[in-house]
Short mmCIF file of C-alpha atoms in Angstrom, two decimals:
data_model
loop_
_atom_site.label_atom_id
_atom_site.label_comp_id
_atom_site.label_asym_id
_atom_site.label_seq_id
_atom_site.Cartn_x
_atom_site.Cartn_y
_atom_site.Cartn_z
CA MET A 1 0.00 0.00 0.00
CA ALA A 2 2.81 2.39 0.91
CA ALA A 3 4.58 1.69 -2.41
CA SER A 4 1.39 2.41 -4.37
CA LEU A 5 0.87 5.68 -2.53
CA SER A 6 4.49 6.66 -3.16
CA SER A 7 4.08 6.03 -6.91
CA LEU A 8 0.79 7.94 -6.89
CA GLU A 9 2.40 10.85 -5.06
CA ASP A 10 4.93 11.22 -7.89
CA ASP A 11 2.04 11.66 -10.33
CA LEU A 12 0.29 14.16 -8.06
CA THR A 13 3.25 16.51 -7.62
CA CYS A 14 3.00 20.13 -8.78
CA PRO A 15 5.87 21.00 -11.19
CA VAL A 16 6.29 24.40 -9.46
CA CYS A 17 6.29 23.64 -5.72
CA CYS A 18 7.17 19.94 -6.08
CA ASP A 19 4.48 19.10 -3.50
CA VAL A 20 1.09 17.40 -3.81
CA PHE A 21 -1.40 19.55 -5.68
CA ARG A 22 -3.47 22.04 -3.68
CA ASP A 23 -6.55 23.40 -5.45
CA PRO A 24 -5.28 22.20 -8.89
CA VAL A 25 -6.17 24.20 -12.00
CA VAL A 26 -5.66 23.12 -15.63
CA LEU A 27 -4.46 25.15 -18.63
CA ARG A 28 -5.50 24.74 -22.28
CA CYS A 29 -2.29 22.81 -22.90
CA SER A 30 -3.60 20.19 -20.36
CA HIS A 31 -0.83 20.89 -17.80
CA SER A 32 -2.03 21.31 -14.19
CA PHE A 33 -0.60 23.35 -11.30
CA CYS A 34 -1.55 24.51 -7.81
CA LYS A 35 -3.73 27.56 -8.08
CA GLU A 36 -1.48 29.51 -5.71
CA CYS A 37 1.73 28.35 -7.43
CA LEU A 38 0.46 29.40 -10.86
CA GLY A 39 -0.67 32.79 -9.52
CA THR A 40 2.75 33.38 -7.95
CA TYR A 41 4.49 32.33 -11.19
CA TRP A 42 2.36 34.75 -13.21
CA THR A 43 2.94 37.69 -10.86
CA ASP A 44 4.44 40.64 -12.73
CA LYS A 45 4.64 38.59 -15.98
CA PRO A 46 3.30 40.42 -19.05
CA ILE A 47 2.52 37.12 -20.81
CA LYS A 48 0.61 34.38 -19.00
CA ASP A 49 2.24 31.17 -20.21
CA CYS A 50 2.51 27.58 -19.04
CA PRO A 51 5.48 26.98 -16.67
CA SER A 52 6.05 23.59 -18.30
CA CYS A 53 5.64 24.09 -22.08
CA ARG A 54 5.62 27.91 -22.27
CA ARG A 55 2.42 27.86 -24.27
CA ARG A 56 0.47 31.08 -23.88
CA SER A 57 -2.68 30.81 -21.75
CA SER A 58 -5.95 32.07 -23.19
CA THR A 59 -7.29 33.12 -19.75
CA ASP A 60 -6.00 34.67 -16.55
CA LYS A 61 -8.30 32.45 -14.47
CA PRO A 62 -7.83 28.83 -15.52
CA PRO A 63 -10.61 26.41 -14.47
CA ALA A 64 -10.23 24.00 -11.59
CA ASN A 65 -9.17 20.48 -12.48
CA LEU A 66 -12.04 18.69 -10.72
CA SER A 67 -10.91 15.25 -11.75
CA LEU A 68 -7.41 15.84 -10.43
CA ARG A 69 -8.79 17.36 -7.23
CA ASN A 70 -10.81 14.19 -6.63
CA ILE A 71 -7.72 12.09 -7.16
CA VAL A 72 -5.74 14.24 -4.68
CA GLU A 73 -8.56 13.85 -2.18
CA PHE A 74 -8.48 10.10 -2.72
CA TYR A 75 -4.73 10.14 -2.16
CA HIS A 76 -5.05 11.99 1.16
CA ASN A 77 -7.83 9.63 2.32
CA ALA A 78 -5.81 6.60 1.31
CA GLN A 79 -2.79 7.95 3.14
CA SER A 80 -4.88 8.54 6.27
CA GLU A 81 -6.24 5.00 5.99
CA ALA A 82 -2.74 3.61 5.72
CA ASN A 83 -1.69 5.49 8.85
CA SER A 84 -4.80 4.34 10.76
CA GLU A 85 -4.00 0.69 10.04
CA ILE A 86 -1.28 0.97 12.66
CA VAL A 87 -3.89 1.39 15.46
CA GLY A 88 -6.84 -0.49 13.84
CA ASP A 89 -9.43 -0.55 11.06
CA PRO A 90 -11.28 2.68 10.44
CA PRO A 91 -14.93 2.70 11.36
CA ARG A 92 -17.40 1.66 8.66
CA GLY A 93 -18.81 4.58 6.75
CA SER A 94 -15.63 6.62 7.03
CA THR A 95 -14.23 8.40 3.99
CA ALA A 96 -11.27 6.05 3.81
CA HIS A 97 -13.58 3.03 3.87
CA ARG A 98 -15.82 4.45 1.20
CA THR A 99 -12.96 5.11 -1.20
CA LYS A 100 -11.37 1.72 -0.82
CA GLY A 101 -11.60 -0.32 -4.01
CA GLN A 102 -12.80 2.54 -6.20
CA GLY A 103 -11.37 2.63 -9.75
CA LEU A 104 -8.77 5.27 -10.49
CA SER A 105 -7.98 6.58 -13.93
CA ALA A 106 -4.33 7.24 -14.70
CA ALA A 107 -3.36 10.91 -14.59
CA GLY A 108 -0.44 12.41 -16.45
CA ARG A 109 2.32 14.26 -14.67
CA GLY A 110 0.91 17.47 -16.05
CA GLY A 111 -2.32 16.84 -14.19
CA ALA A 112 -4.63 16.06 -17.15
CA GLY A 113 -7.69 14.03 -16.32
CA ALA A 114 -8.52 10.56 -17.59
CA THR A 115 -8.50 10.30 -21.36
CA SER A 116 -10.25 6.98 -21.88
CA GLY A 117 -12.49 4.57 -20.12
CA THR A 118 -15.98 3.14 -20.00
CA ALA A 119 -18.69 5.56 -19.08
CA GLY A 120 -21.74 4.46 -17.13
CA GLY A 121 -20.30 0.99 -16.38
CA GLY A 122 -20.82 -1.31 -19.36
CA GLY A 123 -21.66 1.36 -21.99
CA ILE A 124 -19.85 1.98 -25.27
CA ASN A 125 -16.16 2.73 -24.78
CA ARG A 126 -15.59 6.42 -25.48
CA PRO A 127 -12.73 8.80 -24.57
CA LEU A 128 -13.23 10.88 -21.44
CA CYS A 129 -12.83 14.62 -21.05
CA SER A 130 -9.23 15.49 -20.17
CA GLN A 131 -10.42 18.27 -17.84
CA HIS A 132 -13.41 16.76 -16.07
CA GLY A 133 -13.11 13.01 -16.53
CA GLU A 134 -16.63 12.81 -17.93
CA LYS A 135 -17.75 11.03 -21.12
CA LEU A 136 -17.40 13.14 -24.27
CA GLN A 137 -20.93 13.64 -25.60
CA PHE A 138 -21.01 16.91 -27.55
CA PHE A 139 -19.13 18.69 -30.31
CA CYS A 140 -18.53 22.45 -30.15
CA THR A 141 -18.72 23.78 -33.72
CA ASP A 142 -17.20 27.11 -32.67
CA ASP A 143 -14.01 25.61 -31.19
CA HIS A 144 -14.12 22.41 -33.25
CA GLU A 145 -13.56 20.13 -30.25
CA THR A 146 -15.41 17.40 -28.38
CA ILE A 147 -16.64 18.24 -24.88
CA CYS A 148 -18.42 16.68 -21.91
CA VAL A 149 -21.52 17.76 -19.97
CA VAL A 150 -19.38 19.81 -17.59
CA CYS A 151 -17.69 21.63 -20.48
CA GLN A 152 -21.14 22.32 -21.87
CA VAL A 153 -22.02 24.64 -18.97
CA SER A 154 -18.52 26.08 -18.54
CA LYS A 155 -17.73 29.68 -19.33
CA GLN A 156 -15.38 28.57 -22.12
CA HIS A 157 -18.22 27.12 -24.22
CA ARG A 158 -21.06 29.30 -22.97
CA GLY A 159 -23.17 30.53 -25.90
CA HIS A 160 -21.43 28.21 -28.40
CA HIS A 161 -23.30 26.01 -30.84
CA LEU A 162 -23.25 22.41 -29.62
CA CYS A 163 -24.58 19.20 -31.09
CA PRO A 164 -24.31 15.48 -30.30
CA ILE A 165 -21.09 13.86 -31.42
CA GLU A 166 -22.95 11.39 -33.67
CA GLU A 167 -24.85 14.19 -35.40
CA ALA A 168 -21.70 16.32 -35.83
CA ALA A 169 -19.74 13.37 -37.19
CA SER A 170 -22.54 12.51 -39.64
CA ASP A 171 -22.81 16.09 -40.91
CA MET A 172 -19.06 16.51 -41.25
CA LYS A 173 -18.68 13.17 -43.00
CA GLU A 174 -21.24 14.30 -45.56
CA GLU A 175 -19.37 17.59 -45.90
CA VAL A 176 -16.09 15.77 -46.45
CA LYS A 177 -17.78 13.48 -49.00
CA ILE A 178 -18.89 16.56 -50.93
CA CYS A 179 -15.37 18.00 -50.71
CA LEU A 180 -14.06 14.63 -51.87
CA LYS A 181 -15.94 14.75 -55.18
CA PRO A 182 -13.51 17.24 -56.84
CA LEU A 183 -10.61 15.01 -55.77
CA LYS A 184 -12.30 11.98 -57.30
CA GLN A 185 -12.98 13.96 -60.46
CA LYS A 186 -9.33 15.03 -60.50
CA LEU A 187 -8.29 11.39 -60.06
CA GLU A 188 -10.55 10.37 -62.96
CA SER A 189 -8.96 13.12 -65.04
CA PHE A 190 -5.48 11.83 -64.21
CA GLN A 191 -6.54 8.26 -64.95
CA LYS A 192 -7.99 9.34 -68.30
CA VAL A 193 -4.82 11.21 -69.25
CA LYS A 194 -2.66 8.30 -68.08
CA LEU A 195 -4.69 5.90 -70.24
CA GLN A 196 -4.28 8.30 -73.14
CA CYS A 197 -0.52 8.43 -72.50
CA LEU A 198 -0.35 4.61 -72.45
CA LYS A 199 -2.15 4.50 -75.81
CA THR A 200 0.16 7.21 -77.12
CA ALA A 201 3.25 5.30 -75.98
CA LYS A 202 1.99 2.20 -77.81
CA HIS A 203 1.17 4.26 -80.89
CA ILE A 204 4.66 5.79 -80.82
CA GLN A 205 6.18 2.33 -81.20
CA SER A 206 3.77 1.52 -84.03
CA GLN A 207 4.59 4.82 -85.74
CA ALA A 208 8.32 4.19 -85.36
CA GLN A 209 8.07 0.73 -86.95
CA GLN A 210 5.95 1.94 -89.86
CA THR A 211 8.15 4.99 -90.43
CA GLU A 212 11.32 2.90 -90.30
CA SER A 213 9.83 0.47 -92.80
CA GLN A 214 8.86 3.33 -95.13
CA ILE A 215 12.33 4.92 -94.84
CA LYS A 216 13.99 1.61 -95.70
CA LYS A 217 11.62 1.12 -98.62
CA THR A 218 12.31 4.61 -99.97
CA PHE A 219 16.06 4.26 -99.66
CA GLU A 220 15.93 0.80 -101.21
CA GLU A 221 14.21 2.38 -104.22
CA LEU A 222 16.94 5.01 -104.36
CA HIS A 223 19.62 2.36 -103.96
CA HIS A 224 18.02 0.32 -106.74
CA PHE A 225 17.95 3.37 -108.99
CA LEU A 226 21.62 4.09 -108.24
CA ARG A 227 22.61 0.46 -108.77
CA VAL A 228 20.83 0.41 -112.13
CA GLU A 229 22.36 3.76 -113.09
CA GLU A 230 25.79 2.53 -112.01
CA SER A 231 25.36 -0.64 -114.04
CA ILE A 232 24.34 1.35 -117.13
CA ARG A 233 27.34 3.65 -116.86
CA ILE A 234 29.77 0.78 -116.19
CA THR A 235 28.34 -1.04 -119.22
CA THR A 236 28.75 2.08 -121.35
CA LEU A 237 32.36 2.36 -120.22
CA PHE A 238 32.96 -1.33 -120.97
CA ASN A 239 31.45 -1.03 -124.45
CA GLU A 240 33.61 1.99 -125.24
CA THR A 241 36.66 0.16 -123.95
CA GLU A 242 35.92 -2.87 -126.13
CA LEU A 243 35.27 -0.76 -129.23
CA LYS A 244 38.40 1.33 -128.93
CA SER A 245 40.48 -1.71 -128.06
CA VAL A 246 39.32 -3.44 -131.28
CA ILE A 247 40.09 -0.33 -133.34
CA MET A 248 43.53 -0.06 -131.79
CA LYS A 249 44.21 -3.77 -132.38
CA GLU A 250 43.27 -3.46 -136.06
CA LYS A 251 45.55 -0.44 -136.37
CA ILE A 252 48.40 -2.31 -134.75
CA ASP A 253 47.88 -5.34 -137.04
CA HIS A 254 47.87 -3.08 -140.12
CA LEU A 255 51.08 -1.35 -139.05
CA THR A 256 52.67 -4.71 -138.30
CA ARG A 257 51.95 -5.97 -141.82
CA ARG A 258 53.40 -2.80 -143.40
CA MET A 259 56.48 -3.00 -141.22
CA THR A 260 57.04 -6.66 -142.21
CA SER A 261 56.79 -5.78 -145.91
CA LEU A 262 59.25 -2.88 -145.55
CA SER A 263 61.64 -5.00 -143.52
CA ASP A 264 61.69 -7.68 -146.25
CA THR A 265 62.35 -5.07 -148.97
CA ILE A 266 65.15 -3.46 -146.98
CA GLY A 267 66.72 -6.88 -146.37
CA ASP A 268 66.70 -7.75 -150.09
CA ILE A 269 68.21 -4.41 -151.08
CA GLU A 270 70.97 -4.74 -148.47
CA LYS A 271 71.80 -8.20 -149.84
CA GLN A 272 72.22 -6.74 -153.36
CA ILE A 273 74.48 -4.03 -151.98
CA GLU A 274 76.71 -6.71 -150.42
CA ALA A 275 76.80 -8.74 -153.68
CA GLU A 276 79.74 -8.71 -156.23
CA ASP A 277 80.03 -5.64 -158.34
CA ILE A 278 79.09 -7.29 -161.62
CA SER A 279 76.05 -8.94 -160.03
CA PHE A 280 75.06 -5.66 -158.33
CA LEU A 281 75.35 -3.71 -161.58
CA LYS A 282 73.23 -6.19 -163.45
CA ALA A 283 70.41 -5.82 -160.87
CA TYR A 284 70.98 -2.11 -160.25
CA ARG A 285 67.86 -0.78 -161.98
CA GLN A 286 65.59 -3.30 -160.32
CA THR A 287 67.19 -2.77 -156.93
CA LYS A 288 66.97 1.01 -157.17
CA GLY A 289 63.34 0.77 -158.25
CA ARG A 290 62.50 -1.13 -155.08
CA THR A 291 63.77 1.78 -152.97
CA HIS A 292 60.85 3.93 -154.11
CA CYS A 293 58.10 3.35 -151.38
CA THR A 294 54.53 4.25 -152.25
CA LEU A 295 53.20 3.73 -148.71
CA GLN A 296 51.94 6.80 -146.88
CA ASP A 297 53.41 7.68 -143.50
CA PRO A 298 51.33 6.23 -140.61
CA GLU A 299 49.17 8.66 -138.65
CA PRO A 300 48.10 8.39 -134.96
CA VAL A 301 44.48 7.36 -134.36
CA LEU A 302 42.34 10.36 -133.37
CA GLY A 303 39.98 9.79 -130.39
CA SER A 304 41.54 6.53 -129.50
CA LEU A 305 41.50 7.15 -125.73
CA ILE A 306 38.58 6.62 -123.31
CA ASP A 307 36.43 9.73 -123.05
CA VAL A 308 36.92 10.02 -119.29
CA ALA A 309 35.33 13.46 -119.16
CA ALA A 310 32.15 12.10 -120.69
CA HIS A 311 31.95 9.43 -118.00
CA LEU A 312 32.97 11.45 -114.93
CA GLY A 313 32.09 15.02 -115.83
CA SER A 314 29.32 16.27 -113.47
CA LEU A 315 28.49 12.65 -112.81
CA LYS A 316 26.61 13.31 -109.57
CA PHE A 317 24.62 16.12 -111.13
CA LYS A 318 23.70 14.04 -114.17
CA VAL A 319 22.57 11.17 -111.96
CA TRP A 320 20.59 13.56 -109.75
CA GLU A 321 19.04 15.20 -112.83
CA LYS A 322 17.99 11.81 -114.11
CA MET A 323 16.68 10.93 -110.65
CA LEU A 324 14.21 13.82 -110.88
CA ASP A 325 12.27 11.80 -113.42
CA THR A 326 11.60 9.16 -110.76
CA VAL A 327 11.32 11.42 -107.69
CA GLN A 328 8.20 13.46 -107.02
CA TYR A 329 8.05 16.64 -104.96
CA THR A 330 4.81 17.75 -103.35
CA PRO A 331 4.65 21.26 -101.88
CA VAL A 332 2.36 20.04 -99.07
CA THR A 333 2.93 16.98 -96.90
CA LEU A 334 -0.05 15.84 -94.83
CA ASP A 335 0.53 15.45 -91.09
CA PRO A 336 -0.83 12.07 -89.86
CA ASN A 337 -0.79 13.33 -86.26
CA THR A 338 -3.58 15.78 -87.18
CA ALA A 339 -5.73 13.35 -89.21
CA ALA A 340 -9.20 12.54 -87.87
CA GLY A 341 -9.75 8.99 -86.67
CA GLY A 342 -11.95 8.15 -89.66
CA LEU A 343 -9.34 9.21 -92.24
CA SER A 344 -6.43 7.23 -93.68
CA LEU A 345 -3.35 8.62 -95.41
CA SER A 346 -1.17 7.12 -98.12
CA ASP A 347 2.37 5.96 -97.30
CA ASP A 348 3.88 9.04 -98.95
CA LEU A 349 1.47 11.33 -97.02
CA THR A 350 0.11 12.96 -100.18
CA ASP A 351 -3.50 11.74 -100.28
CA VAL A 352 -6.29 11.24 -97.76
CA ARG A 353 -9.50 9.25 -97.98
CA TYR A 354 -12.44 8.55 -95.68
CA HIS A 355 -11.79 5.25 -93.93
CA GLY A 356 -15.17 4.73 -92.34
CA GLU A 357 -14.22 3.02 -89.08
CA GLN A 358 -12.45 4.94 -86.35
CA LEU A 359 -8.79 3.94 -86.28
CA GLN A 360 -7.23 2.98 -82.94
CA ILE A 361 -5.08 6.08 -82.59
CA PRO A 362 -4.54 8.43 -79.63
CA ASP A 363 -6.69 11.53 -79.43
CA ASN A 364 -3.69 13.84 -79.07
CA PRO A 365 -4.17 17.63 -78.86
CA GLU A 366 -3.01 18.14 -82.46
CA ARG A 367 -5.60 15.76 -83.93
CA CYS A 368 -8.59 17.23 -85.77
CA ARG A 369 -12.11 15.90 -85.65
CA HIS A 370 -13.07 16.05 -89.33
CA CYS A 371 -9.99 16.89 -91.43
CA VAL A 372 -6.22 16.65 -91.80
CA LEU A 373 -3.73 19.52 -91.86
CA GLY A 374 -0.48 20.06 -93.68
CA ALA A 375 2.70 19.34 -91.74
CA GLU A 376 4.21 22.75 -92.50
CA GLY A 377 2.60 26.05 -91.63
CA PHE A 378 3.14 29.39 -93.37
CA SER A 379 3.60 32.78 -91.72
CA ASN A 380 4.88 34.78 -94.70
CA GLY A 381 5.45 34.65 -98.46
CA ARG A 382 3.50 33.16 -101.34
CA HIS A 383 2.69 29.45 -101.51
CA CYS A 384 0.84 27.31 -104.06
CA TRP A 385 -0.36 23.73 -104.17
CA GLU A 386 -2.73 21.68 -106.27
CA VAL A 387 -5.36 19.22 -105.01
CA GLU A 388 -6.90 16.52 -107.17
CA VAL A 389 -10.61 16.17 -106.37
CA GLY A 390 -11.57 13.99 -109.33
CA ILE A 391 -15.15 12.75 -109.30
CA LYS A 392 -15.73 13.19 -105.56
CA THR A 393 -19.16 14.47 -104.59
CA LYS A 394 -18.15 16.15 -101.31
CA TRP A 395 -14.95 17.78 -100.10
CA VAL A 396 -13.50 20.78 -98.29
CA ILE A 397 -10.19 22.42 -99.30
CA GLY A 398 -8.54 25.50 -97.82
CA VAL A 399 -6.40 26.82 -94.99
CA VAL A 400 -6.93 27.25 -91.24
CA LYS A 401 -5.07 29.25 -88.63
CA GLU A 402 -2.99 27.54 -85.97
CA SER A 403 -5.52 28.22 -83.18
CA PHE A 404 -8.28 26.54 -85.19
CA CYS A 405 -10.62 24.54 -82.92
CA ARG A 406 -9.46 21.08 -83.95
CA LYS A 407 -11.92 19.14 -81.82
CA GLY A 408 -14.92 21.12 -83.07
CA SER A 409 -16.83 20.85 -86.30
CA LEU A 410 -15.70 22.42 -89.56
CA ASN A 411 -17.71 25.57 -89.01
CA MET A 412 -17.44 28.67 -91.13
CA ASN A 413 -14.75 30.33 -89.03
CA PRO A 414 -11.86 30.48 -88.71
CA ILE A 415 -11.39 28.57 -91.98
CA TRP A 416 -10.76 29.98 -95.47
CA ALA A 417 -11.93 27.23 -97.79
CA ILE A 418 -14.23 26.23 -100.58
CA ALA A 419 -16.37 23.12 -100.49
CA LEU A 420 -18.55 20.84 -102.57
CA ARG A 421 -21.79 19.67 -101.02
CA ASP A 422 -24.20 16.95 -102.06
CA GLY A 423 -25.91 17.67 -105.34
CA GLY A 424 -22.98 19.57 -106.83
CA GLN A 425 -23.38 22.72 -104.70
CA TYR A 426 -20.11 24.62 -104.63
CA GLY A 427 -19.61 27.34 -102.06
CA ALA A 428 -17.15 29.43 -100.07
CA CYS A 429 -16.92 28.85 -96.32
CA THR A 430 -17.57 32.44 -95.29
CA ARG A 431 -19.53 33.53 -92.20
CA SER A 432 -22.62 32.50 -94.08
CA TRP A 433 -22.45 29.98 -96.92
CA THR A 434 -21.59 31.78 -100.18
CA PRO A 435 -22.84 29.78 -103.21
CA LEU A 436 -20.44 29.60 -106.17
CA THR A 437 -21.36 29.08 -109.81
CA LEU A 438 -18.75 27.17 -111.82
CA LYS A 439 -18.85 26.70 -115.58
CA LYS A 440 -17.61 23.13 -115.27
CA LYS A 441 -16.76 20.66 -112.60
CA PRO A 442 -13.05 21.03 -111.77
CA GLN A 443 -10.87 17.96 -111.48
CA ASN A 444 -7.98 19.78 -109.83
CA ILE A 445 -8.14 22.79 -107.51
CA ARG A 446 -5.17 25.14 -107.26
CA VAL A 447 -4.77 26.94 -103.93
CA VAL A 448 -2.70 30.14 -103.83
CA LEU A 449 -1.87 31.63 -100.42
CA ASP A 450 -0.32 35.11 -100.39
CA TYR A 451 0.22 35.65 -96.67
CA ASP A 452 1.68 39.14 -96.95
CA LYS A 453 -1.23 40.37 -99.09
CA GLY A 454 -3.78 38.57 -96.93
CA GLU A 455 -5.26 36.55 -99.80
CA VAL A 456 -6.31 32.93 -100.26
CA SER A 457 -7.38 32.24 -103.86
CA PHE A 458 -8.78 29.14 -105.57
CA PHE A 459 -8.54 28.30 -109.29
CA ASP A 460 -9.57 25.54 -111.67
CA GLN A 461 -6.15 24.12 -112.56
CA SER A 462 -7.20 23.06 -116.07
CA ASP A 463 -7.62 26.61 -117.37
CA MET A 464 -6.68 28.67 -114.28
CA SER A 465 -10.18 30.15 -114.17
CA HIS A 466 -10.77 32.00 -110.91
CA ILE A 467 -13.17 30.44 -108.40
CA TYR A 468 -12.99 32.56 -105.23
CA THR A 469 -10.63 34.76 -103.18
CA PHE A 470 -10.67 35.43 -99.43
CA ASN A 471 -9.23 38.70 -98.15
CA GLU A 472 -8.08 38.73 -94.54
CA LYS A 473 -5.34 40.22 -92.37
CA PHE A 474 -3.48 37.16 -91.12
CA THR A 475 -1.87 37.33 -87.69
CA GLU A 476 -0.78 33.75 -87.06
CA LYS A 477 0.57 30.72 -88.87
CA LEU A 478 -1.71 29.12 -91.49
CA PHE A 479 -1.92 25.43 -92.38
CA PRO A 480 -3.35 23.67 -95.46
CA CYS A 481 -6.58 21.84 -94.60
CA LEU A 482 -8.30 18.96 -96.44
CA SER A 483 -11.45 17.01 -95.67
CA PRO A 484 -12.55 14.21 -98.05
CA CYS A 485 -15.90 14.03 -96.18
CA ALA A 486 -17.74 10.83 -95.39
CA SER A 487 -18.65 8.18 -97.91
CA GLU A 488 -22.36 7.73 -98.53
CA LYS A 489 -24.14 4.88 -100.31
CA GLY A 490 -20.87 3.57 -101.72
CA GLY A 491 -19.91 6.91 -103.26
CA ASN A 492 -17.36 9.60 -102.51
CA THR A 493 -14.73 6.98 -101.70
CA GLU A 494 -12.00 8.56 -103.82
CA PRO A 495 -9.14 10.32 -102.03
CA LEU A 496 -8.12 13.96 -102.09
CA LYS A 497 -4.59 14.00 -103.45
CA ILE A 498 -1.86 16.62 -103.29
CA CYS A 499 -0.46 16.76 -106.82
CA PRO A 500 3.32 16.72 -107.35
CA ALA A 501 4.89 19.96 -108.51
CA LYS A 502 6.81 20.13 -111.77
CA LEU A 503 10.51 20.65 -111.16
CA SER A 504 12.98 22.15 -113.60
CA ILE A 505 16.73 22.70 -113.39
CA GLU A 506 18.20 25.92 -114.66
CA THR A 507 21.94 26.09 -115.20
CA MET A 508 23.84 29.32 -115.57
#
């Protein structure tokens, strides 16, 4: 018993006077002190703070710690009972007898009351008030804290709005659920973008494979052309070598025969010269006659060497010039990253047709809803390109500005284009549809953009007859725009095609 009281006394010691609490009071920080000790400590202090944690007190008159006071009273009674055991049991009904066996909640060194326990003996476990040791039953919406029935009537919470803990928790849970909705929406947004990024990452690999294959195919065509061209030029060189070698051999054989004949004649004449005088004189006329040679002097063969200059002169240029016949240049390259999901582009990115089914491609910010744009934009100068429309029954051709609403419909603005509707109705895409009357149905449309003049003009390529001209002050980059429009009843399946430009080489 004495050991228990000694341990309890340590927990009931005031941090200021180091003695058992007398009239304990509690601060907002939950530390408790003797009322007199705290008053002495605060004397002449401009700031009323806690002696233990230095936290500023919100009141000059802290409330009594009733729970702690009861514990101190129990301690004194228990101590008296222990002392009385020396002379005998206390009489029944005494204070010491009444307190024996009562439950005691643990108190912190700072003097805070019990913080947990079972209220009402067998009820639902609920934390107890740290100041009064009573069950927490209410929630103060002004101070946002749970309180007991004693706190309810205290000066600290007087006039505050109180409600049962269950009701406050229910209301605040609903409030948090409402506040949680934007977070869930944000999460859905992140999930959607992540899914889009995963599709984009997969599409990147597909694009890389297709592009690599197309690059290899194109270079293989160029390599084939160069190999064929190399073979032709090597064959030409070989044929020239053979021809000139034959000519030179015939020349050499001819000279050899003449030299043999002359050598024989010279040998015979020299023999006559070495003969006896009488024999020489007899054959003199004949011998002298043989010294007269009627053969003409040999001449070197003109153009006998290989014409190296013809084979190597400007060889790269000549090959490149010949390559132009097999290579096509289109002034506009379509950008597949802007093509609508229902459109498909050719491998060389020069024509577009309506595919019908939506392709499994990412809906990236650059992608349009109904059309495809050119890969290169224009912010100055004059630019021309030709579009083959053929026998299509619907199409839209023109230019759009960079800030064009790509996910919206092809409305009248901001787009500078002409279009063909069902039934052969041509028109300009102005603020309100402007009907156009054409003498004949064009097969090819020529688009002329003069950015500096602020003009976009359309012509029938066959006779360059004027169709329509937009006049506008351009302030941002413009991009070619094509829409082949949907196929209907098996018609309008032909593509819109960017026609290759005619190239010419001028040498100075």
